[in-house]
Short mmCIF file of C-alpha atoms in Angstrom, two decimals:
data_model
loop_
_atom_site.label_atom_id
_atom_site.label_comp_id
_atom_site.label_asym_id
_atom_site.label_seq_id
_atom_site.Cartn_x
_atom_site.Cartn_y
_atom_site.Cartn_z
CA UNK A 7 108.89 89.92 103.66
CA UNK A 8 105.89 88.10 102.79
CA UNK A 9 102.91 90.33 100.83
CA UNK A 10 105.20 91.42 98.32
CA UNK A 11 108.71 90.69 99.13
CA UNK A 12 111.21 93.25 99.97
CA UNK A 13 109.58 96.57 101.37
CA UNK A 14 110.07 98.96 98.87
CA UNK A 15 112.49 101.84 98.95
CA UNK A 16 109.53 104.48 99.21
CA UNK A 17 108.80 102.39 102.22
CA UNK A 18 111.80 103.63 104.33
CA UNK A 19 111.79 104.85 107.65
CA UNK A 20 111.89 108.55 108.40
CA UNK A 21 113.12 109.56 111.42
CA UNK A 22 112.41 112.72 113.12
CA UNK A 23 114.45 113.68 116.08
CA UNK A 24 112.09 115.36 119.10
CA UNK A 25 112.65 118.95 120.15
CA UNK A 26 114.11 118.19 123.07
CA UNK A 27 116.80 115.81 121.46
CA UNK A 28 116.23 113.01 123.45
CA UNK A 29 114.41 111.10 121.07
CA UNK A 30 113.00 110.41 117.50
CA UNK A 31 109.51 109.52 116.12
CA UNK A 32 110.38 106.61 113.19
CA UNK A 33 107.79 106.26 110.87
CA UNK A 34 106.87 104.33 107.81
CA UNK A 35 104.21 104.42 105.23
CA UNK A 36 103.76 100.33 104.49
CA UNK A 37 102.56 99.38 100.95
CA UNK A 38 98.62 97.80 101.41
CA UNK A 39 98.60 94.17 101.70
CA UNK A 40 102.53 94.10 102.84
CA UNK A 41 103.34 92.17 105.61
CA UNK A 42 106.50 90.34 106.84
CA UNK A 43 109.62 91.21 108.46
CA UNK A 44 112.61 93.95 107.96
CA UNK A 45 115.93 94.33 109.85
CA UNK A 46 117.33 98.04 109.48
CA UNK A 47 120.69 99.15 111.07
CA UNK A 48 120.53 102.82 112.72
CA UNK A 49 123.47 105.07 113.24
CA UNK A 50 123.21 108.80 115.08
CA UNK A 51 125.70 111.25 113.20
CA UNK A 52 126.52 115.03 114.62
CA UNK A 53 128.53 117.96 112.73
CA UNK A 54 131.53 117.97 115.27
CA UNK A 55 133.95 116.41 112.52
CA UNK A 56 136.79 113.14 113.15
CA UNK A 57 139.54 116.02 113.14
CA UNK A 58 141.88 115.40 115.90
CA UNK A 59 141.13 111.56 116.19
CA UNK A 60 137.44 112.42 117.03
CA UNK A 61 134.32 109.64 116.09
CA UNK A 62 131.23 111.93 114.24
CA UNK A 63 129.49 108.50 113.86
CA UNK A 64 127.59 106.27 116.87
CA UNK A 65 127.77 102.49 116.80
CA UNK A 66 125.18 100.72 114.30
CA UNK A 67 121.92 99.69 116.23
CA UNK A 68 119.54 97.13 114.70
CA UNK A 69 116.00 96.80 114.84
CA UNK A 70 113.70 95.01 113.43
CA UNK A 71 109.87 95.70 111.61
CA UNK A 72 107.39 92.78 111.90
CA UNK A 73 104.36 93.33 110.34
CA UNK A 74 101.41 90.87 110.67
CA UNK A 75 99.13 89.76 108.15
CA UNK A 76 95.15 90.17 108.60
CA UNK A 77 92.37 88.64 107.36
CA UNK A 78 90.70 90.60 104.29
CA UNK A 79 87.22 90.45 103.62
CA UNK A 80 86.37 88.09 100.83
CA UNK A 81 84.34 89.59 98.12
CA UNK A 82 82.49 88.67 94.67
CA UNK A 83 79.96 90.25 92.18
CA UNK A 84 76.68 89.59 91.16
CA UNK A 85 76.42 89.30 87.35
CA UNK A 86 73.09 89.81 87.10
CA UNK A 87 70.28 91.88 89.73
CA UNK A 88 67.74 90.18 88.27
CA UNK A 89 66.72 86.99 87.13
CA UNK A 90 64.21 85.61 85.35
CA UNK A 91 63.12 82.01 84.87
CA UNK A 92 59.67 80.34 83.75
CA UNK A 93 57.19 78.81 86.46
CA UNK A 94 58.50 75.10 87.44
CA UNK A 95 61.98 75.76 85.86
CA UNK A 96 65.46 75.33 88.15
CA UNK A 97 68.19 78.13 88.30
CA UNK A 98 71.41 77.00 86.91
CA UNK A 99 73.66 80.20 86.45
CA UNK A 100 76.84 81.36 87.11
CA UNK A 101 75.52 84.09 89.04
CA UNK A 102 78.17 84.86 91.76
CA UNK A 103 81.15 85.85 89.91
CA UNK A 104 84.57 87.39 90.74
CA UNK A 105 84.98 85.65 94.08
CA UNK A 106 87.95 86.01 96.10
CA UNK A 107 89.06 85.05 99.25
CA UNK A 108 90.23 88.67 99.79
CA UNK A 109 93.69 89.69 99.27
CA UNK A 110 94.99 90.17 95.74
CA UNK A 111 98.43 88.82 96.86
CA UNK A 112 97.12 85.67 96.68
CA UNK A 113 98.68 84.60 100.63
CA UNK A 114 94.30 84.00 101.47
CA UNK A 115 93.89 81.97 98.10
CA UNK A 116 93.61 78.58 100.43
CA UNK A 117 90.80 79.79 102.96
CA UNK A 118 87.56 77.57 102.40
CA UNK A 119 84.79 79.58 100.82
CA UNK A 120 81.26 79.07 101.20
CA UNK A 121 78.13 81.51 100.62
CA UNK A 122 75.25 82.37 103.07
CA UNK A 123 71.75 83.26 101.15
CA UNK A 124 69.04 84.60 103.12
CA UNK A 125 65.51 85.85 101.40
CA UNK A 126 65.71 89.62 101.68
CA UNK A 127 61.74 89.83 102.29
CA UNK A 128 59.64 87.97 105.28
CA UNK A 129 56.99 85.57 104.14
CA UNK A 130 53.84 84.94 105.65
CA UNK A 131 55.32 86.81 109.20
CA UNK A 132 58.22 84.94 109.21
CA UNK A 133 61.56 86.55 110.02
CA UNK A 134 63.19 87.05 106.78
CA UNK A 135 66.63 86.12 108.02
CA UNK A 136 64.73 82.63 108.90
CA UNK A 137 62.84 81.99 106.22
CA UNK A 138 65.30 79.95 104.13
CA UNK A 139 69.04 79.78 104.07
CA UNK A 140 71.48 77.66 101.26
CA UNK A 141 73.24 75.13 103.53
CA UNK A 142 76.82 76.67 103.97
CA UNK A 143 78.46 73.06 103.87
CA UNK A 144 76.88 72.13 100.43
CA UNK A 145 78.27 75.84 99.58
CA UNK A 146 82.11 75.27 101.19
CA UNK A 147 81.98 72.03 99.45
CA UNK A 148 81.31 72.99 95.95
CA UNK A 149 84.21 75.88 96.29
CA UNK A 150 86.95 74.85 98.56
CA UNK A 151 86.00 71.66 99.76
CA UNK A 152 86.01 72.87 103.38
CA UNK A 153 83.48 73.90 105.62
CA UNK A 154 82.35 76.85 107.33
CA UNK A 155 83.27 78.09 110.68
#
């Protein structure tokens, strides 16, 4: 399986057979970020014995697990809340740090990046999600060389 490889042996399925006896809940616990496929093989086995010639053992079933992989949220960390620079001088820091494209399997590492910025605070009655925004390809370009969405 992909995510990982093998599922894990604390992975298994548990099967629970229904009051009734007519059928069983299967569950399984999967590891975060695992996805891929599994094949298991499933036999039913009673108490009566194989004395006599008798069979205590059903034929093997197979089925198969196929987990999909989703989309994680990429994430980063600001390495500073605050920043100071003199009247007339240009930002040049490494201020968005830790970025990832959002699982730490690495299977997102090739998804193009690229950062939105919005000012937080309306200027002169403008809407503050209008006022001024980083261009997103100029962003994509400098990280991943792709562009956004």
């Amino acid at each position: 399986g992909g995510g990982g490889g093998a599922l894990p042996a604390g992975a298994m399925p548990v099967v629970q057979l229904d009051a009734g006896r007519r059928s069983a809940n299967v569950s399984v616990e999967l590891p975060a970020f695992w996805f891929g496929s599994e094949r298991f093989n499933v036999t039913l086995v009673d108490d009566g014995g194989t004395a006599r010639g008798g069979r205590n053992t059903s034929d093997v079933r197979a089925w198969e697990l196929v987990v999909e992989s989703v989309n994680h949220a990429p994430s980063f960390a600001l390495a500073a809340t605050t920043v100071q620079v003199n009247e007339g001088a240009t930002l040049d820091s490494a201020l968005l740090v830790n970025v990832s494209a959002g699982s730490p399997t690495g299977n997102e590492d090739g998804q193009a990046l690229f950062f939105t910025v919005r000012c937080a605070i309306a200027h002169d009655g403008d809407n503050a999600s209008s006022v001024w925004a980083a261009d997103p390809a100029a962003a994509a370009s400098s990280l991943a060389g792709g562009q956004p969405p």
